[in-house]
CSV table of C-alpha atoms and ligand atoms in Angstrom, one decimal:
chain,number,residue,atom,x,y,z
A,4,ARG,CA,-96.8,57.0,22.7
A,5,SER,CA,-96.6,54.1,20.3
A,6,VAL,CA,-96.3,50.5,21.3
A,7,GLY,CA,-95.2,47.6,19.2
A,8,ILE,CA,-96.2,44.2,20.6
A,9,ILE,CA,-94.2,41.0,19.9
A,10,GLY,CA,-95.6,37.6,21.1
A,11,ALA,CA,-92.8,35.1,21.9
A,12,PRO,CA,-94.5,31.8,22.6
A,13,PHE,CA,-91.4,30.0,23.9
A,14,CYS,CA,-90.8,27.7,26.9
A,15,LYS,CA,-87.5,25.9,26.3
A,16,GLY,CA,-85.5,28.1,28.7
A,17,GLN,CA,-87.2,26.1,31.5
A,18,PRO,CA,-88.8,22.7,32.0
A,19,ARG,CA,-92.5,23.6,32.5
A,20,GLY,CA,-95.0,23.6,29.6
A,21,GLY,CA,-97.6,26.3,29.4
A,22,VAL,CA,-95.5,29.5,29.6
A,23,GLU,CA,-95.6,29.6,25.7
A,24,ARG,CA,-99.3,30.5,26.1
A,25,GLY,CA,-98.4,33.7,27.9
A,26,PRO,CA,-98.7,36.0,24.8
A,27,ASP,CA,-102.2,34.8,23.9
A,28,VAL,CA,-103.6,34.9,27.4
A,29,ILE,CA,-102.2,38.4,28.0
A,30,ARG,CA,-103.8,39.6,24.7
A,31,ALA,CA,-107.0,37.8,25.5
A,32,ALA,CA,-107.2,39.8,28.8
A,33,GLY,CA,-107.6,42.9,26.6
A,34,LEU,CA,-104.1,44.4,26.6
A,35,LEU,CA,-104.4,46.1,23.2
A,36,HIS,CA,-107.7,47.6,23.8
A,37,LYS,CA,-106.7,48.8,27.3
A,38,LEU,CA,-103.5,50.5,26.0
A,39,GLN,CA,-105.5,52.1,23.1
A,40,GLU,CA,-108.1,53.3,25.7
A,41,GLN,CA,-105.3,55.1,27.6
A,42,GLY,CA,-104.1,56.9,24.5
A,43,CYS,CA,-101.4,54.6,23.0
A,44,ALA,CA,-101.1,53.8,19.4
A,45,VAL,CA,-100.6,50.0,19.4
A,46,LYS,CA,-99.3,47.8,16.6
A,47,ASP,CA,-99.4,44.1,17.2
A,48,TYR,CA,-96.6,42.3,15.3
A,49,GLY,CA,-98.2,38.9,16.2
A,50,ASN,CA,-96.5,35.8,17.6
A,51,LEU,CA,-93.1,34.8,16.4
A,52,ALA,CA,-92.8,31.3,14.9
A,53,PHE,CA,-89.8,29.5,16.3
A,54,GLU,CA,-88.1,26.7,14.4
A,55,GLU,CA,-88.3,23.1,15.7
A,56,VAL,CA,-84.8,21.9,16.8
A,57,VAL,CA,-84.3,18.2,16.7
A,58,ASP,CA,-81.5,16.5,18.6
A,59,ASP,CA,-81.1,19.4,21.0
A,60,GLU,CA,-79.0,17.4,23.5
A,61,PRO,CA,-77.7,19.2,26.6
A,62,VAL,CA,-74.3,20.9,26.2
A,63,GLY,CA,-72.6,20.3,29.5
A,64,ARG,CA,-75.5,20.9,31.9
A,65,VAL,CA,-77.2,23.5,29.7
A,66,LYS,CA,-80.6,22.4,28.3
A,67,HIS,CA,-82.2,23.2,24.9
A,68,VAL,CA,-79.2,25.3,23.9
A,69,ARG,CA,-79.9,25.2,20.2
A,70,ALA,CA,-83.6,26.0,20.5
A,71,VAL,CA,-83.0,28.9,22.9
A,72,GLY,CA,-80.2,30.3,20.7
A,73,SER,CA,-82.3,30.1,17.6
A,74,ALA,CA,-85.4,31.6,19.2
A,75,ASN,CA,-83.5,34.5,20.6
A,76,HIS,CA,-81.8,35.2,17.3
A,77,ARG,CA,-85.2,35.5,15.7
A,78,LEU,CA,-86.5,37.6,18.6
A,79,SER,CA,-83.5,39.9,18.4
A,80,GLU,CA,-84.3,40.7,14.8
A,81,ALA,CA,-88.0,41.3,15.6
A,82,VAL,CA,-87.2,43.7,18.4
A,83,GLN,CA,-84.8,45.6,16.1
A,84,ALA,CA,-87.6,45.9,13.5
A,85,VAL,CA,-90.0,47.2,16.1
A,86,LYS,CA,-87.5,49.8,17.3
A,87,ARG,CA,-86.7,50.9,13.8
A,88,ASP,CA,-90.4,51.4,13.2
A,89,GLY,CA,-90.2,53.9,16.1
A,90,HIS,CA,-92.2,52.0,18.8
A,91,THR,CA,-91.6,51.1,22.4
A,92,SER,CA,-91.1,47.4,22.2
A,93,VAL,CA,-93.3,45.1,24.3
A,94,MET,CA,-92.2,41.5,24.3
A,95,LEU,CA,-94.7,39.1,25.7
A,96,GLY,CA,-93.1,35.8,26.9
A,97,GLY,CA,-92.6,33.1,27.1
A,98,ASP,CA,-89.9,32.3,29.6
A,99,HIS,CA,-87.2,34.7,30.7
A,100,SER,CA,-84.5,33.3,28.5
A,101,LEU,CA,-86.1,35.5,25.9
A,102,ALA,CA,-84.5,38.5,27.6
A,103,ILE,CA,-81.3,37.6,25.7
A,104,GLY,CA,-82.7,38.3,22.3
A,105,SER,CA,-84.9,41.2,23.5
A,106,ILE,CA,-82.0,43.0,25.1
A,107,HIS,CA,-79.6,42.2,22.2
A,108,GLY,CA,-82.1,43.5,19.6
A,109,HIS,CA,-82.9,46.6,21.6
A,110,SER,CA,-79.3,47.4,22.0
A,111,ALA,CA,-78.5,46.7,18.4
A,112,ALA,CA,-81.2,49.2,17.4
A,113,VAL,CA,-80.6,52.0,19.9
A,114,GLY,CA,-77.1,51.5,21.5
A,115,GLU,CA,-76.2,51.6,25.2
A,116,LEU,CA,-79.1,50.7,27.5
A,117,SER,CA,-80.1,50.9,31.2
A,118,ILE,CA,-81.6,47.6,32.4
A,119,ILE,CA,-84.1,47.4,35.2
A,120,TRP,CA,-84.6,43.7,36.0
A,121,VAL,CA,-87.6,43.1,38.3
A,122,ASP,CA,-87.6,39.4,39.4
A,123,ALA,CA,-87.4,37.1,42.4
A,124,HIS,CA,-84.3,35.7,40.7
A,125,ALA,CA,-81.1,37.3,39.4
A,126,ASP,CA,-81.0,35.1,36.2
A,127,ILE,CA,-77.2,35.7,36.1
A,128,ASN,CA,-75.9,32.1,36.3
A,129,THR,CA,-73.3,31.3,33.7
A,130,PRO,CA,-73.5,28.0,31.7
A,131,LEU,CA,-70.9,26.7,34.2
A,132,THR,CA,-72.5,27.9,37.5
A,133,SER,CA,-76.1,27.0,36.6
A,134,PRO,CA,-77.4,24.5,39.2
A,135,THR,CA,-80.3,23.6,36.9
A,136,GLY,CA,-79.1,24.0,33.3
A,137,ASN,CA,-82.2,26.1,32.6
A,138,ILE,CA,-81.2,29.1,30.4
A,139,HIS,CA,-84.0,31.3,31.9
A,140,GLY,CA,-81.8,31.4,35.0
A,141,GLN,CA,-78.7,32.5,32.9
A,142,SER,CA,-80.0,35.3,30.6
A,143,MET,CA,-78.0,38.2,32.0
A,144,SER,CA,-74.7,36.3,31.8
A,145,TYR,CA,-74.9,36.2,28.0
A,146,VAL,CA,-75.4,39.9,27.5
A,147,LEU,CA,-73.1,41.3,30.2
A,148,ARG,CA,-69.7,42.5,28.9
A,149,GLU,CA,-67.9,41.7,32.2
A,150,LEU,CA,-68.9,38.0,32.1
A,151,GLN,CA,-67.8,37.2,28.5
A,152,SER,CA,-64.6,35.4,29.4
A,153,LYS,CA,-66.7,33.0,31.5
A,154,ILE,CA,-69.1,32.1,28.7
A,155,PRO,CA,-68.2,29.0,26.6
A,156,ALA,CA,-69.1,28.9,22.9
A,157,LEU,CA,-72.5,27.3,22.5
A,158,PRO,CA,-74.4,26.1,19.4
A,159,ASN,CA,-76.7,28.8,17.9
A,160,PHE,CA,-75.3,31.5,20.3
A,161,SER,CA,-72.5,32.8,18.1
A,162,TRP,CA,-74.7,35.8,16.9
A,163,ILE,CA,-74.8,37.2,20.4
A,164,ARG,CA,-72.7,40.2,21.2
A,165,PRO,CA,-72.4,41.3,24.8
A,166,CYS,CA,-74.0,44.7,24.9
A,167,VAL,CA,-74.6,45.7,28.6
A,168,SER,CA,-72.2,47.0,31.2
A,169,ALA,CA,-72.7,45.9,34.8
A,170,LYS,CA,-73.0,49.5,36.0
A,171,ASP,CA,-76.1,50.0,33.8
A,172,LEU,CA,-78.0,47.1,35.5
A,173,VAL,CA,-80.3,47.4,38.5
A,174,TYR,CA,-82.2,44.5,40.1
A,175,ILE,CA,-85.4,44.9,42.1
A,176,GLY,CA,-87.3,42.2,44.1
A,177,LEU,CA,-84.6,39.5,44.5
A,178,ARG,CA,-85.2,36.9,47.1
A,179,ASP,CA,-84.0,33.6,45.6
A,180,VAL,CA,-80.4,34.0,44.5
A,181,ASP,CA,-78.0,31.0,44.0
A,182,PRO,CA,-74.6,31.2,45.9
A,183,GLU,CA,-72.6,31.5,42.6
A,184,GLU,CA,-75.0,34.3,41.4
A,185,HIS,CA,-74.5,36.2,44.7
A,186,TYR,CA,-70.7,35.9,44.2
A,187,ILE,CA,-71.1,37.3,40.6
A,188,LEU,CA,-73.3,40.2,41.8
A,189,LYS,CA,-70.8,41.2,44.5
A,190,LEU,CA,-67.8,40.7,42.2
A,191,LEU,CA,-69.2,43.0,39.5
A,192,GLY,CA,-70.7,45.4,42.0
A,193,VAL,CA,-74.2,45.2,40.5
A,194,LYS,CA,-76.8,47.5,42.1
A,195,VAL,CA,-79.4,45.2,43.8
A,196,PHE,CA,-82.5,46.2,45.6
A,197,SER,CA,-83.5,42.8,47.1
A,198,MET,CA,-86.8,42.4,49.0
A,199,SER,CA,-84.7,43.4,52.1
A,200,GLU,CA,-84.0,46.8,50.6
A,201,VAL,CA,-87.7,47.1,49.5
A,202,ASP,CA,-88.6,46.4,53.2
A,203,GLN,CA,-86.0,48.7,54.6
A,204,LEU,CA,-86.4,51.7,52.2
A,205,GLY,CA,-89.8,51.3,50.8
A,206,VAL,CA,-90.5,51.1,47.1
A,207,ALA,CA,-90.6,54.9,46.6
A,208,ARG,CA,-86.9,55.3,47.9
A,209,VAL,CA,-85.9,52.2,45.9
A,210,MET,CA,-87.2,53.8,42.7
A,211,GLU,CA,-85.6,57.2,43.5
A,212,GLU,CA,-82.3,55.5,44.1
A,213,THR,CA,-82.7,53.4,41.0
A,214,CYS,CA,-83.2,56.5,38.9
A,215,ASP,CA,-80.4,58.5,40.6
A,216,TYR,CA,-78.0,55.5,40.1
A,217,LEU,CA,-78.9,54.9,36.4
A,218,PHE,CA,-79.2,58.5,35.3
A,219,SER,CA,-76.3,60.2,37.2
A,220,LYS,CA,-74.3,60.6,34.1
A,221,VAL,CA,-76.0,60.0,30.7
A,222,LYS,CA,-79.6,59.1,30.3
A,223,LYS,CA,-79.7,55.9,28.4
A,224,PRO,CA,-82.9,54.3,27.0
A,225,ILE,CA,-84.5,51.9,29.6
A,226,HIS,CA,-85.0,48.2,29.0
A,227,LEU,CA,-87.5,47.0,31.7
A,228,SER,CA,-87.4,43.2,32.0
A,229,TYR,CA,-90.3,42.2,34.3
A,230,ASP,CA,-90.6,38.6,35.5
A,231,ILE,CA,-94.1,38.1,36.9
A,232,ASP,CA,-92.6,36.0,39.7
A,233,ALA,CA,-91.3,39.3,41.2
A,234,ILE,CA,-94.8,39.8,42.5
A,235,ASP,CA,-96.0,37.8,45.5
A,236,PRO,CA,-97.5,34.4,44.6
A,237,SER,CA,-100.6,35.3,46.5
A,238,VAL,CA,-101.3,37.8,43.6
A,239,THR,CA,-99.5,36.1,40.6
A,240,PRO,CA,-99.4,32.3,41.4
A,241,ALA,CA,-99.6,31.2,37.7
A,242,THR,CA,-95.8,31.1,37.1
A,243,GLY,CA,-93.2,28.4,36.9
A,244,THR,CA,-91.0,29.2,40.0
A,245,PRO,CA,-93.1,31.2,42.5
A,246,VAL,CA,-91.2,32.4,45.6
A,247,VAL,CA,-92.9,33.6,48.8
A,248,GLY,CA,-92.3,37.1,50.1
A,249,GLY,CA,-92.6,39.1,46.9
A,250,LEU,CA,-93.7,42.6,45.8
A,251,THR,CA,-97.2,43.5,46.5
A,252,TYR,CA,-99.5,44.4,43.6
A,253,ARG,CA,-99.1,48.1,44.6
A,254,GLU,CA,-95.3,48.0,44.8
A,255,GLY,CA,-95.2,46.2,41.4
A,256,VAL,CA,-97.4,48.8,39.8
A,257,TYR,CA,-95.6,51.7,41.4
A,258,ILE,CA,-92.3,50.5,39.8
A,259,THR,CA,-94.0,50.7,36.4
A,260,GLU,CA,-95.4,54.2,37.1
A,261,GLN,CA,-92.0,55.5,38.0
A,262,VAL,CA,-90.3,53.9,35.1
A,263,CYS,CA,-92.9,55.5,32.8
A,264,GLN,CA,-92.3,58.9,34.4
A,265,THR,CA,-88.7,58.9,33.4
A,266,GLY,CA,-89.7,59.3,29.8
A,267,LEU,CA,-86.9,56.9,28.9
A,268,LEU,CA,-88.8,53.6,28.6
A,269,SER,CA,-87.8,52.0,25.3
A,270,ALA,CA,-88.5,48.3,25.7
A,271,VAL,CA,-90.4,46.0,28.1
A,272,ASP,CA,-90.4,42.3,28.6
A,273,MET,CA,-93.3,40.7,30.4
A,274,VAL,CA,-92.4,37.1,31.0
A,275,GLU,CA,-93.1,33.8,32.9
A,276,VAL,CA,-96.9,34.1,32.9
A,277,ASN,CA,-97.9,30.4,32.8
A,278,PRO,CA,-101.6,29.7,32.7
A,279,LEU,CA,-101.1,26.0,33.3
A,280,ARG,CA,-99.5,26.7,36.7
A,281,GLY,CA,-102.6,28.2,38.2
A,282,GLN,CA,-104.5,25.9,40.5
A,283,THR,CA,-107.8,27.6,39.6
A,284,GLU,CA,-109.2,29.9,37.0
A,285,GLU,CA,-109.1,32.7,39.6
A,286,GLU,CA,-105.4,32.2,40.1
A,287,VAL,CA,-104.8,32.4,36.3
A,288,GLN,CA,-107.0,35.4,36.1
A,289,SER,CA,-105.3,37.3,38.9
A,290,THR,CA,-101.8,36.6,37.4
A,291,VAL,CA,-102.8,37.6,33.8
A,292,SER,CA,-104.7,40.8,34.9
A,293,THR,CA,-101.7,41.8,37.0
A,294,ALA,CA,-99.4,41.5,34.0
A,295,VAL,CA,-101.8,43.7,32.0
A,296,ASP,CA,-101.9,46.3,34.8
A,297,LEU,CA,-98.1,46.4,35.0
A,298,LEU,CA,-98.0,47.0,31.2
A,299,ARG,CA,-100.7,49.7,31.5
A,300,GLY,CA,-98.5,51.4,34.2
A,301,CYS,CA,-95.6,51.3,31.9
A,302,PHE,CA,-97.5,53.4,29.3
A,303,GLY,CA,-99.0,56.2,31.4
A,304,ARG,CA,-101.9,54.8,33.3
A,305,LEU,CA,-102.1,56.6,36.7
A,306,ARG,CA,-104.1,55.3,39.6
A,307,GLU,CA,-105.2,58.8,40.4
A,308,GLY,CA,-107.0,58.7,37.0
A,309,ASN,CA,-106.1,60.2,33.6
A,310,HIS,CA,-107.8,62.4,31.1
A,311,PRO,CA,-106.7,62.9,27.5
A,312,SER,CA,-104.5,65.9,28.0
A,313,ASP,CA,-102.1,64.0,30.3
A,314,TYR,CA,-101.9,60.9,28.0
A,315,ARG,CA,-98.3,60.9,27.0
B,419,DIR,C1,-82.3,29.2,39.4
B,419,DIR,C2,-83.8,29.5,39.3
B,419,DIR,N1,-81.6,30.3,39.9
B,419,DIR,C3,-81.7,28.7,38.1
B,419,DIR,N2,-84.0,30.5,38.4
B,419,DIR,C4,-85.1,31.1,37.9
B,419,DIR,O1,-82.3,27.8,37.5
B,419,DIR,O2,-80.7,29.2,37.7
B,419,DIR,N3,-86.3,30.8,38.1
B,419,DIR,N4,-85.0,32.1,37.0
B,419,DIR,O3,-87.3,31.5,37.6
B,420,MN,MN1,-86.6,35.7,35.6
B,421,MN,MN1,-87.9,34.7,38.3
B,422,MN,MN1,-78.6,38.6,13.0
């Protein structure tokens, strides 16, 4: 397996500083070396440099529109380059607004995708339904074909082409969904495994049903968008919007092992790690090392152990 890492030190999709340090703290925890140790060829494309946007006044209620639009355009081009070089793309965020450019670039390079969105939140508000104006809570709305008539024109967003169909999207881990988001999910018939379904079915059935659902017809490349706040805050507290009652470390890792096993993983986002949100060094450490372990699971690490002949 070959992995191409893109750092996206960007925080303007939400109001809390510190999440732009995600790429560097995840690298500092030894991500590259650990992936190499498990048999991956790793190329680090470094951190993207995003342009300063002055006079980025809110558009309606939506905050930092121009900065988010411009950063995601740059990220989209970077993900396209990584895919053209033949790697599985790993985007280290940064906040979850970056999924817009990551998914767009991935789809521009490889075509139709399956999206597995692991998060406490659905991030499917439109610019008009958003209660906060934060774009990290709206990312999916910009890339879903079914919502295009609901998306107003926004500055620096004109490059975006909707590229995902609602039937190709599965959510896992939801437990903090706004009323308007819930309406959208029901209206579009999106497949959702909230924490209730994780409790009811267990994570193993959830992953079986996720794969059955996504791969019943054609097998499309998988885009795994992993918000670290999907995991319980007792394990990953250093994040901007922690929500109690999340996935255990084991459930979180199991999801990555099963996605890896499909052989279809083509791009991963690891977002919302914010070292400034940890109360102690231990809290930051636990959050960052969990992010690294989730990425290791994506690229073949098995908890039973590995030896070189099963490195894939
Ligand atoms: C809320 C919170 N639904 C919003 N969203 C997120 O701002 O739209 N928090 N993503 O992480
Ligand atoms: Mn999110
Ligand atoms: Mn979230
Ligand atoms: Mn372009």
